[in-house]
Amino acid sequence: MRAESQRRDPAGENSTPVDGRTARSRATRARILAAAADLFTAQGYTATSIGAIAAAAGVGEQTVYYAFKTKKAVLAVALDQAVAGDDQPVPTLARSWAKALIAESDPHRQLKLQAAGAGDILRRAAPLLDVVRSAAPTDPDLNWLWRTNLEQRLTVQRTFAEALVRKTALREGLTLDAAADIALATLSPETYTLLVSKRHWTHEAWQDWAEYALTSQLLPTA
């Protein structure tokens, strides 16, 4: 392995040189985050200790504390990376799939891309989002994390709704705010978890339904 490699997100937005020590540190962080995600989703946030995370990752507890400081930070970073699909600090709206969706001229095609993009995120992140949502009522830090994630998802869906109304009229009587709310609910982790994890829909069936739901609720009747 070369002592220096390139760090790049899947869309190619950023790349920076990574030396050998940094690469090893990233590999350790990745092991910790993967172990933590497995434990959080299997037994919940409260029942998962830093010691258990360290043991599952094959590192000492101090390594986890040095890298993340707190258990809440481990969960927050694991969630960020599950949403993003990588460890690059590129926000959702700056990702190539989101930019392509906004630039798409066909409103039907935009909603297809919207369902697909949300599906990709939820397939990775829905289990951890369920962990955060479940623990939020009794943990102020996770309550803040859940509310922040919800606000971020609403911002994304409102931006997509604004892009949609530049291409077409909405269904009669529908406001832009209502369109964003409908997309937020349709593409929510709660709905995805209910249908895919609890009712055993395939991911593809959920995506087809989500595309149909968005199209039928947001676009004018032909």
PDB file of C-alpha atoms in Angstrom:
ATOM      1  CA  MET A   1       0.000   0.000   0.000  1.00  0.00           C
ATOM      2  CA  ARG A   2       1.214   3.467  -0.842  1.00  0.00           C
ATOM      3  CA  ALA A   3       2.050   5.727   2.090  1.00  0.00           C
ATOM      4  CA  GLU A   4      -0.144   8.423   0.565  1.00  0.00           C
ATOM      5  CA  SER A   5      -3.561   7.885  -0.949  1.00  0.00           C
ATOM      6  CA  GLN A   6      -6.393  10.062  -2.209  1.00  0.00           C
ATOM      7  CA  ARG A   7      -9.497  10.769  -0.136  1.00  0.00           C
ATOM      8  CA  ARG A   8     -12.472  11.229  -2.421  1.00  0.00           C
ATOM      9  CA  ASP A   9     -16.228  11.106  -2.031  1.00  0.00           C
ATOM     10  CA  PRO A  10     -18.238   9.076  -4.575  1.00  0.00           C
ATOM     11  CA  ALA A  11     -19.299  12.155  -6.528  1.00  0.00           C
ATOM     12  CA  GLY A  12     -15.725  13.378  -6.809  1.00  0.00           C
ATOM     13  CA  GLU A  13     -16.427  16.683  -5.092  1.00  0.00           C
ATOM     14  CA  ASN A  14     -13.373  16.639  -2.830  1.00  0.00           C
ATOM     15  CA  SER A  15     -10.005  14.956  -2.683  1.00  0.00           C
ATOM     16  CA  THR A  16      -7.117  15.557  -0.321  1.00  0.00           C
ATOM     17  CA  PRO A  17      -3.863  13.672   0.240  1.00  0.00           C
ATOM     18  CA  VAL A  18      -3.935  11.234   3.163  1.00  0.00           C
ATOM     19  CA  ASP A  19      -0.648  10.098   4.744  1.00  0.00           C
ATOM     20  CA  GLY A  20      -0.082   6.691   6.276  1.00  0.00           C
ATOM     21  CA  ARG A  21      -0.786   7.732   9.864  1.00  0.00           C
ATOM     22  CA  THR A  22      -3.992   9.487   8.860  1.00  0.00           C
ATOM     23  CA  ALA A  23      -5.067   6.455   6.850  1.00  0.00           C
ATOM     24  CA  ARG A  24      -4.528   4.196   9.873  1.00  0.00           C
ATOM     25  CA  SER A  25      -6.463   6.589  12.085  1.00  0.00           C
ATOM     26  CA  ARG A  26      -9.340   6.648   9.618  1.00  0.00           C
ATOM     27  CA  ALA A  27      -9.313   2.844   9.452  1.00  0.00           C
ATOM     28  CA  THR A  28      -9.529   2.650  13.255  1.00  0.00           C
ATOM     29  CA  ARG A  29     -12.360   5.177  13.336  1.00  0.00           C
ATOM     30  CA  ALA A  30     -14.166   3.190  10.654  1.00  0.00           C
ATOM     31  CA  ARG A  31     -13.896  -0.017  12.712  1.00  0.00           C
ATOM     32  CA  ILE A  32     -15.206   1.766  15.795  1.00  0.00           C
ATOM     33  CA  LEU A  33     -18.120   3.283  13.891  1.00  0.00           C
ATOM     34  CA  ALA A  34     -19.053  -0.013  12.233  1.00  0.00           C
ATOM     35  CA  ALA A  35     -18.957  -1.837  15.570  1.00  0.00           C
ATOM     36  CA  ALA A  36     -20.973   0.902  17.253  1.00  0.00           C
ATOM     37  CA  ALA A  37     -23.618   0.928  14.524  1.00  0.00           C
ATOM     38  CA  ASP A  38     -24.070  -2.828  14.838  1.00  0.00           C
ATOM     39  CA  LEU A  39     -24.390  -2.647  18.625  1.00  0.00           C
ATOM     40  CA  PHE A  40     -26.668   0.394  18.672  1.00  0.00           C
ATOM     41  CA  THR A  41     -29.087  -1.184  16.204  1.00  0.00           C
ATOM     42  CA  ALA A  42     -28.967  -4.617  17.875  1.00  0.00           C
ATOM     43  CA  GLN A  43     -29.412  -3.600  21.525  1.00  0.00           C
ATOM     44  CA  GLY A  44     -30.231   0.101  21.619  1.00  0.00           C
ATOM     45  CA  TYR A  45     -28.343   3.210  22.671  1.00  0.00           C
ATOM     46  CA  THR A  46     -28.665   2.915  26.453  1.00  0.00           C
ATOM     47  CA  ALA A  47     -27.570  -0.726  26.618  1.00  0.00           C
ATOM     48  CA  THR A  48     -24.481  -0.115  24.476  1.00  0.00           C
ATOM     49  CA  SER A  49     -21.380   0.933  26.411  1.00  0.00           C
ATOM     50  CA  ILE A  50     -18.103   2.413  25.246  1.00  0.00           C
ATOM     51  CA  GLY A  51     -16.426  -0.750  26.545  1.00  0.00           C
ATOM     52  CA  ALA A  52     -18.652  -2.932  24.369  1.00  0.00           C
ATOM     53  CA  ILE A  53     -17.933  -0.769  21.337  1.00  0.00           C
ATOM     54  CA  ALA A  54     -14.194  -0.937  21.970  1.00  0.00           C
ATOM     55  CA  ALA A  55     -14.260  -4.722  22.410  1.00  0.00           C
ATOM     56  CA  ALA A  56     -16.257  -5.216  19.206  1.00  0.00           C
ATOM     57  CA  ALA A  57     -13.882  -2.926  17.289  1.00  0.00           C
ATOM     58  CA  GLY A  58     -10.778  -4.608  18.727  1.00  0.00           C
ATOM     59  CA  VAL A  59      -9.424  -1.438  20.341  1.00  0.00           C
ATOM     60  CA  GLY A  60      -9.020  -0.108  23.864  1.00  0.00           C
ATOM     61  CA  GLU A  61     -11.663   2.059  25.509  1.00  0.00           C
ATOM     62  CA  GLN A  62      -9.248   4.993  25.578  1.00  0.00           C
ATOM     63  CA  THR A  63      -8.946   4.779  21.809  1.00  0.00           C
ATOM     64  CA  VAL A  64     -12.693   5.286  21.502  1.00  0.00           C
ATOM     65  CA  TYR A  65     -12.643   8.177  23.976  1.00  0.00           C
ATOM     66  CA  TYR A  66      -9.658   9.749  22.200  1.00  0.00           C
ATOM     67  CA  ALA A  67     -11.351   9.537  18.813  1.00  0.00           C
ATOM     68  CA  PHE A  68     -14.886  10.575  19.806  1.00  0.00           C
ATOM     69  CA  LYS A  69     -14.935  11.811  23.451  1.00  0.00           C
ATOM     70  CA  THR A  70     -18.481  10.567  24.179  1.00  0.00           C
ATOM     71  CA  LYS A  71     -20.886   7.786  23.237  1.00  0.00           C
ATOM     72  CA  LYS A  72     -23.296  10.369  21.854  1.00  0.00           C
ATOM     73  CA  ALA A  73     -20.572  11.606  19.503  1.00  0.00           C
ATOM     74  CA  VAL A  74     -19.957   8.051  18.277  1.00  0.00           C
ATOM     75  CA  LEU A  75     -23.648   7.742  17.393  1.00  0.00           C
ATOM     76  CA  ALA A  76     -23.775  11.196  15.806  1.00  0.00           C
ATOM     77  CA  VAL A  77     -20.767  10.507  13.562  1.00  0.00           C
ATOM     78  CA  ALA A  78     -22.036   7.027  12.684  1.00  0.00           C
ATOM     79  CA  LEU A  79     -25.365   8.580  11.680  1.00  0.00           C
ATOM     80  CA  ASP A  80     -23.691  11.320   9.621  1.00  0.00           C
ATOM     81  CA  GLN A  81     -21.676   8.756   7.707  1.00  0.00           C
ATOM     82  CA  ALA A  82     -24.682   6.488   7.201  1.00  0.00           C
ATOM     83  CA  VAL A  83     -26.610   9.407   5.714  1.00  0.00           C
ATOM     84  CA  ALA A  84     -23.704  10.485   3.526  1.00  0.00           C
ATOM     85  CA  GLY A  85     -22.470   7.041   2.536  1.00  0.00           C
ATOM     86  CA  ASP A  86     -18.869   8.087   3.188  1.00  0.00           C
ATOM     87  CA  ASP A  87     -16.770  10.159   5.586  1.00  0.00           C
ATOM     88  CA  GLN A  88     -16.552  13.270   3.410  1.00  0.00           C
ATOM     89  CA  PRO A  89     -17.928  16.549   4.864  1.00  0.00           C
ATOM     90  CA  VAL A  90     -20.189  17.176   1.859  1.00  0.00           C
ATOM     91  CA  PRO A  91     -23.797  18.155   2.728  1.00  0.00           C
ATOM     92  CA  THR A  92     -26.714  16.407   1.059  1.00  0.00           C
ATOM     93  CA  LEU A  93     -27.638  19.315  -1.205  1.00  0.00           C
ATOM     94  CA  ALA A  94     -24.046  19.505  -2.499  1.00  0.00           C
ATOM     95  CA  ARG A  95     -23.995  15.812  -3.431  1.00  0.00           C
ATOM     96  CA  SER A  96     -24.030  14.964  -7.123  1.00  0.00           C
ATOM     97  CA  TRP A  97     -27.347  13.080  -6.958  1.00  0.00           C
ATOM     98  CA  ALA A  98     -29.084  16.048  -5.303  1.00  0.00           C
ATOM     99  CA  LYS A  99     -27.625  18.533  -7.782  1.00  0.00           C
ATOM    100  CA  ALA A 100     -28.701  16.310 -10.693  1.00  0.00           C
ATOM    101  CA  LEU A 101     -32.208  16.057  -9.223  1.00  0.00           C
ATOM    102  CA  ILE A 102     -32.515  19.838  -8.904  1.00  0.00           C
ATOM    103  CA  ALA A 103     -31.211  20.357 -12.441  1.00  0.00           C
ATOM    104  CA  GLU A 104     -33.512  17.708 -13.963  1.00  0.00           C
ATOM    105  CA  SER A 105     -36.041  19.395 -16.282  1.00  0.00           C
ATOM    106  CA  ASP A 106     -38.731  16.686 -16.160  1.00  0.00           C
ATOM    107  CA  PRO A 107     -40.795  16.870 -12.923  1.00  0.00           C
ATOM    108  CA  HIS A 108     -41.675  13.165 -13.091  1.00  0.00           C
ATOM    109  CA  ARG A 109     -38.014  12.302 -13.460  1.00  0.00           C
ATOM    110  CA  GLN A 110     -37.163  14.595 -10.518  1.00  0.00           C
ATOM    111  CA  LEU A 111     -39.558  12.699  -8.248  1.00  0.00           C
ATOM    112  CA  LYS A 112     -38.139   9.378  -9.420  1.00  0.00           C
ATOM    113  CA  LEU A 113     -34.644  10.605  -8.512  1.00  0.00           C
ATOM    114  CA  GLN A 114     -35.986  11.970  -5.212  1.00  0.00           C
ATOM    115  CA  ALA A 115     -37.376   8.582  -4.208  1.00  0.00           C
ATOM    116  CA  ALA A 116     -34.194   6.822  -5.306  1.00  0.00           C
ATOM    117  CA  GLY A 117     -31.901   9.238  -3.487  1.00  0.00           C
ATOM    118  CA  ALA A 118     -33.915   9.040  -0.285  1.00  0.00           C
ATOM    119  CA  GLY A 119     -34.013   5.269  -0.598  1.00  0.00           C
ATOM    120  CA  ASP A 120     -30.240   5.039  -0.835  1.00  0.00           C
ATOM    121  CA  ILE A 121     -29.909   7.092   2.346  1.00  0.00           C
ATOM    122  CA  LEU A 122     -32.625   5.247   4.259  1.00  0.00           C
ATOM    123  CA  ARG A 123     -31.260   1.825   3.380  1.00  0.00           C
ATOM    124  CA  ARG A 124     -28.066   2.865   5.202  1.00  0.00           C
ATOM    125  CA  ALA A 125     -29.364   5.221   7.866  1.00  0.00           C
ATOM    126  CA  ALA A 126     -32.898   4.170   8.862  1.00  0.00           C
ATOM    127  CA  PRO A 127     -31.740   1.688  11.552  1.00  0.00           C
ATOM    128  CA  LEU A 128     -29.586   4.321  13.279  1.00  0.00           C
ATOM    129  CA  LEU A 129     -32.283   6.960  12.907  1.00  0.00           C
ATOM    130  CA  ASP A 130     -34.641   4.566  14.678  1.00  0.00           C
ATOM    131  CA  VAL A 131     -32.081   4.278  17.504  1.00  0.00           C
ATOM    132  CA  VAL A 132     -31.943   8.071  17.843  1.00  0.00           C
ATOM    133  CA  ARG A 133     -35.726   8.479  17.659  1.00  0.00           C
ATOM    134  CA  SER A 134     -36.311   5.766  20.266  1.00  0.00           C
ATOM    135  CA  ALA A 135     -33.831   7.259  22.755  1.00  0.00           C
ATOM    136  CA  ALA A 136     -34.750  10.916  22.152  1.00  0.00           C
ATOM    137  CA  PRO A 137     -37.645  11.175  24.641  1.00  0.00           C
ATOM    138  CA  THR A 138     -35.395  10.367  27.618  1.00  0.00           C
ATOM    139  CA  ASP A 139     -32.032  11.731  26.465  1.00  0.00           C
ATOM    140  CA  PRO A 140     -31.719  15.504  25.881  1.00  0.00           C
ATOM    141  CA  ASP A 141     -28.649  15.126  23.669  1.00  0.00           C
ATOM    142  CA  LEU A 142     -30.347  12.604  21.406  1.00  0.00           C
ATOM    143  CA  ASN A 143     -33.535  14.661  21.417  1.00  0.00           C
ATOM    144  CA  TRP A 144     -31.479  17.523  20.020  1.00  0.00           C
ATOM    145  CA  LEU A 145     -29.863  15.176  17.478  1.00  0.00           C
ATOM    146  CA  TRP A 146     -33.268  13.876  16.337  1.00  0.00           C
ATOM    147  CA  ARG A 147     -34.744  17.373  16.018  1.00  0.00           C
ATOM    148  CA  THR A 148     -31.684  18.563  14.107  1.00  0.00           C
ATOM    149  CA  ASN A 149     -31.920  15.638  11.695  1.00  0.00           C
ATOM    150  CA  LEU A 150     -35.622  16.319  11.161  1.00  0.00           C
ATOM    151  CA  GLU A 151     -34.932  19.987  10.417  1.00  0.00           C
ATOM    152  CA  GLN A 152     -32.192  19.025   7.987  1.00  0.00           C
ATOM    153  CA  ARG A 153     -34.482  16.599   6.168  1.00  0.00           C
ATOM    154  CA  LEU A 154     -37.180  19.276   5.932  1.00  0.00           C
ATOM    155  CA  THR A 155     -34.664  21.774   4.509  1.00  0.00           C
ATOM    156  CA  VAL A 156     -33.681  19.260   1.833  1.00  0.00           C
ATOM    157  CA  GLN A 157     -37.296  18.471   0.920  1.00  0.00           C
ATOM    158  CA  ARG A 158     -38.213  22.155   0.784  1.00  0.00           C
ATOM    159  CA  THR A 159     -35.300  22.791  -1.589  1.00  0.00           C
ATOM    160  CA  PHE A 160     -36.511  19.931  -3.768  1.00  0.00           C
ATOM    161  CA  ALA A 161     -40.084  21.310  -3.662  1.00  0.00           C
ATOM    162  CA  GLU A 162     -38.796  24.715  -4.770  1.00  0.00           C
ATOM    163  CA  ALA A 163     -37.034  23.010  -7.677  1.00  0.00           C
ATOM    164  CA  LEU A 164     -40.235  21.175  -8.568  1.00  0.00           C
ATOM    165  CA  VAL A 165     -42.389  24.321  -8.726  1.00  0.00           C
ATOM    166  CA  ARG A 166     -39.900  25.881 -11.137  1.00  0.00           C
ATOM    167  CA  LYS A 167     -40.778  23.058 -13.544  1.00  0.00           C
ATOM    168  CA  THR A 168     -44.503  22.554 -13.054  1.00  0.00           C
ATOM    169  CA  ALA A 169     -47.566  23.651 -11.156  1.00  0.00           C
ATOM    170  CA  LEU A 170     -48.314  21.633  -8.049  1.00  0.00           C
ATOM    171  CA  ARG A 171     -51.530  19.692  -7.514  1.00  0.00           C
ATOM    172  CA  GLU A 172     -54.447  22.124  -7.181  1.00  0.00           C
ATOM    173  CA  GLY A 173     -54.604  23.770  -3.757  1.00  0.00           C
ATOM    174  CA  LEU A 174     -51.187  22.502  -2.666  1.00  0.00           C
ATOM    175  CA  THR A 175     -48.716  25.000  -1.222  1.00  0.00           C
ATOM    176  CA  LEU A 176     -44.955  24.696  -1.401  1.00  0.00           C
ATOM    177  CA  ASP A 177     -44.788  24.125   2.363  1.00  0.00           C
ATOM    178  CA  ALA A 178     -47.358  21.345   2.136  1.00  0.00           C
ATOM    179  CA  ALA A 179     -45.451  19.749  -0.759  1.00  0.00           C
ATOM    180  CA  ALA A 180     -42.283  19.705   1.344  1.00  0.00           C
ATOM    181  CA  ASP A 181     -44.198  18.214   4.289  1.00  0.00           C
ATOM    182  CA  ILE A 182     -45.702  15.475   2.089  1.00  0.00           C
ATOM    183  CA  ALA A 183     -42.264  14.541   0.779  1.00  0.00           C
ATOM    184  CA  LEU A 184     -40.855  14.621   4.324  1.00  0.00           C
ATOM    185  CA  ALA A 185     -43.525  12.177   5.527  1.00  0.00           C
ATOM    186  CA  THR A 186     -43.403   9.908   2.472  1.00  0.00           C
ATOM    187  CA  LEU A 187     -39.615   9.631   2.572  1.00  0.00           C
ATOM    188  CA  SER A 188     -39.348   9.401   6.355  1.00  0.00           C
ATOM    189  CA  PRO A 189     -37.282   6.769   8.169  1.00  0.00           C
ATOM    190  CA  GLU A 190     -40.386   5.813  10.161  1.00  0.00           C
ATOM    191  CA  THR A 191     -42.300   4.902   6.983  1.00  0.00           C
ATOM    192  CA  TYR A 192     -39.305   3.130   5.479  1.00  0.00           C
ATOM    193  CA  THR A 193     -38.735   1.086   8.643  1.00  0.00           C
ATOM    194  CA  LEU A 194     -42.425   0.223   8.925  1.00  0.00           C
ATOM    195  CA  LEU A 195     -42.737  -1.047   5.362  1.00  0.00           C
ATOM    196  CA  VAL A 196     -39.299  -2.578   4.768  1.00  0.00           C
ATOM    197  CA  SER A 197     -38.234  -3.835   8.207  1.00  0.00           C
ATOM    198  CA  LYS A 198     -41.615  -4.530   9.817  1.00  0.00           C
ATOM    199  CA  ARG A 199     -43.846  -5.406   6.863  1.00  0.00           C
ATOM    200  CA  HIS A 200     -41.011  -6.977   4.840  1.00  0.00           C
ATOM    201  CA  TRP A 201     -41.391  -4.986   1.639  1.00  0.00           C
ATOM    202  CA  THR A 202     -38.373  -5.105  -0.603  1.00  0.00           C
ATOM    203  CA  HIS A 203     -36.373  -1.912  -0.933  1.00  0.00           C
ATOM    204  CA  GLU A 204     -37.379  -1.774  -4.600  1.00  0.00           C
ATOM    205  CA  ALA A 205     -41.091  -2.076  -3.729  1.00  0.00           C
ATOM    206  CA  TRP A 206     -40.749   0.778  -1.239  1.00  0.00           C
ATOM    207  CA  GLN A 207     -38.977   2.918  -3.845  1.00  0.00           C
ATOM    208  CA  ASP A 208     -41.684   2.267  -6.462  1.00  0.00           C
ATOM    209  CA  TRP A 209     -44.368   3.139  -3.911  1.00  0.00           C
ATOM    210  CA  ALA A 210     -42.526   6.303  -2.803  1.00  0.00           C
ATOM    211  CA  GLU A 211     -42.182   7.494  -6.398  1.00  0.00           C
ATOM    212  CA  TYR A 212     -45.888   6.820  -7.047  1.00  0.00           C
ATOM    213  CA  ALA A 213     -46.921   8.521  -3.799  1.00  0.00           C
ATOM    214  CA  LEU A 214     -44.888  11.645  -4.552  1.00  0.00           C
ATOM    215  CA  THR A 215     -46.143  11.823  -8.143  1.00  0.00           C
ATOM    216  CA  SER A 216     -49.805  11.321  -7.279  1.00  0.00           C
ATOM    217  CA  GLN A 217     -49.793  13.736  -4.338  1.00  0.00           C
ATOM    218  CA  LEU A 218     -47.618  16.538  -5.682  1.00  0.00           C
ATOM    219  CA  LEU A 219     -48.276  16.786  -9.420  1.00  0.00           C
ATOM    220  CA  PRO A 220     -51.486  17.945 -11.140  1.00  0.00           C
ATOM    221  CA  THR A 221     -53.936  15.269 -12.242  1.00  0.00           C
ATOM    222  CA  ALA A 222     -53.536  14.591 -15.950  1.00  0.00           C
TER     223      ALA A 222
END
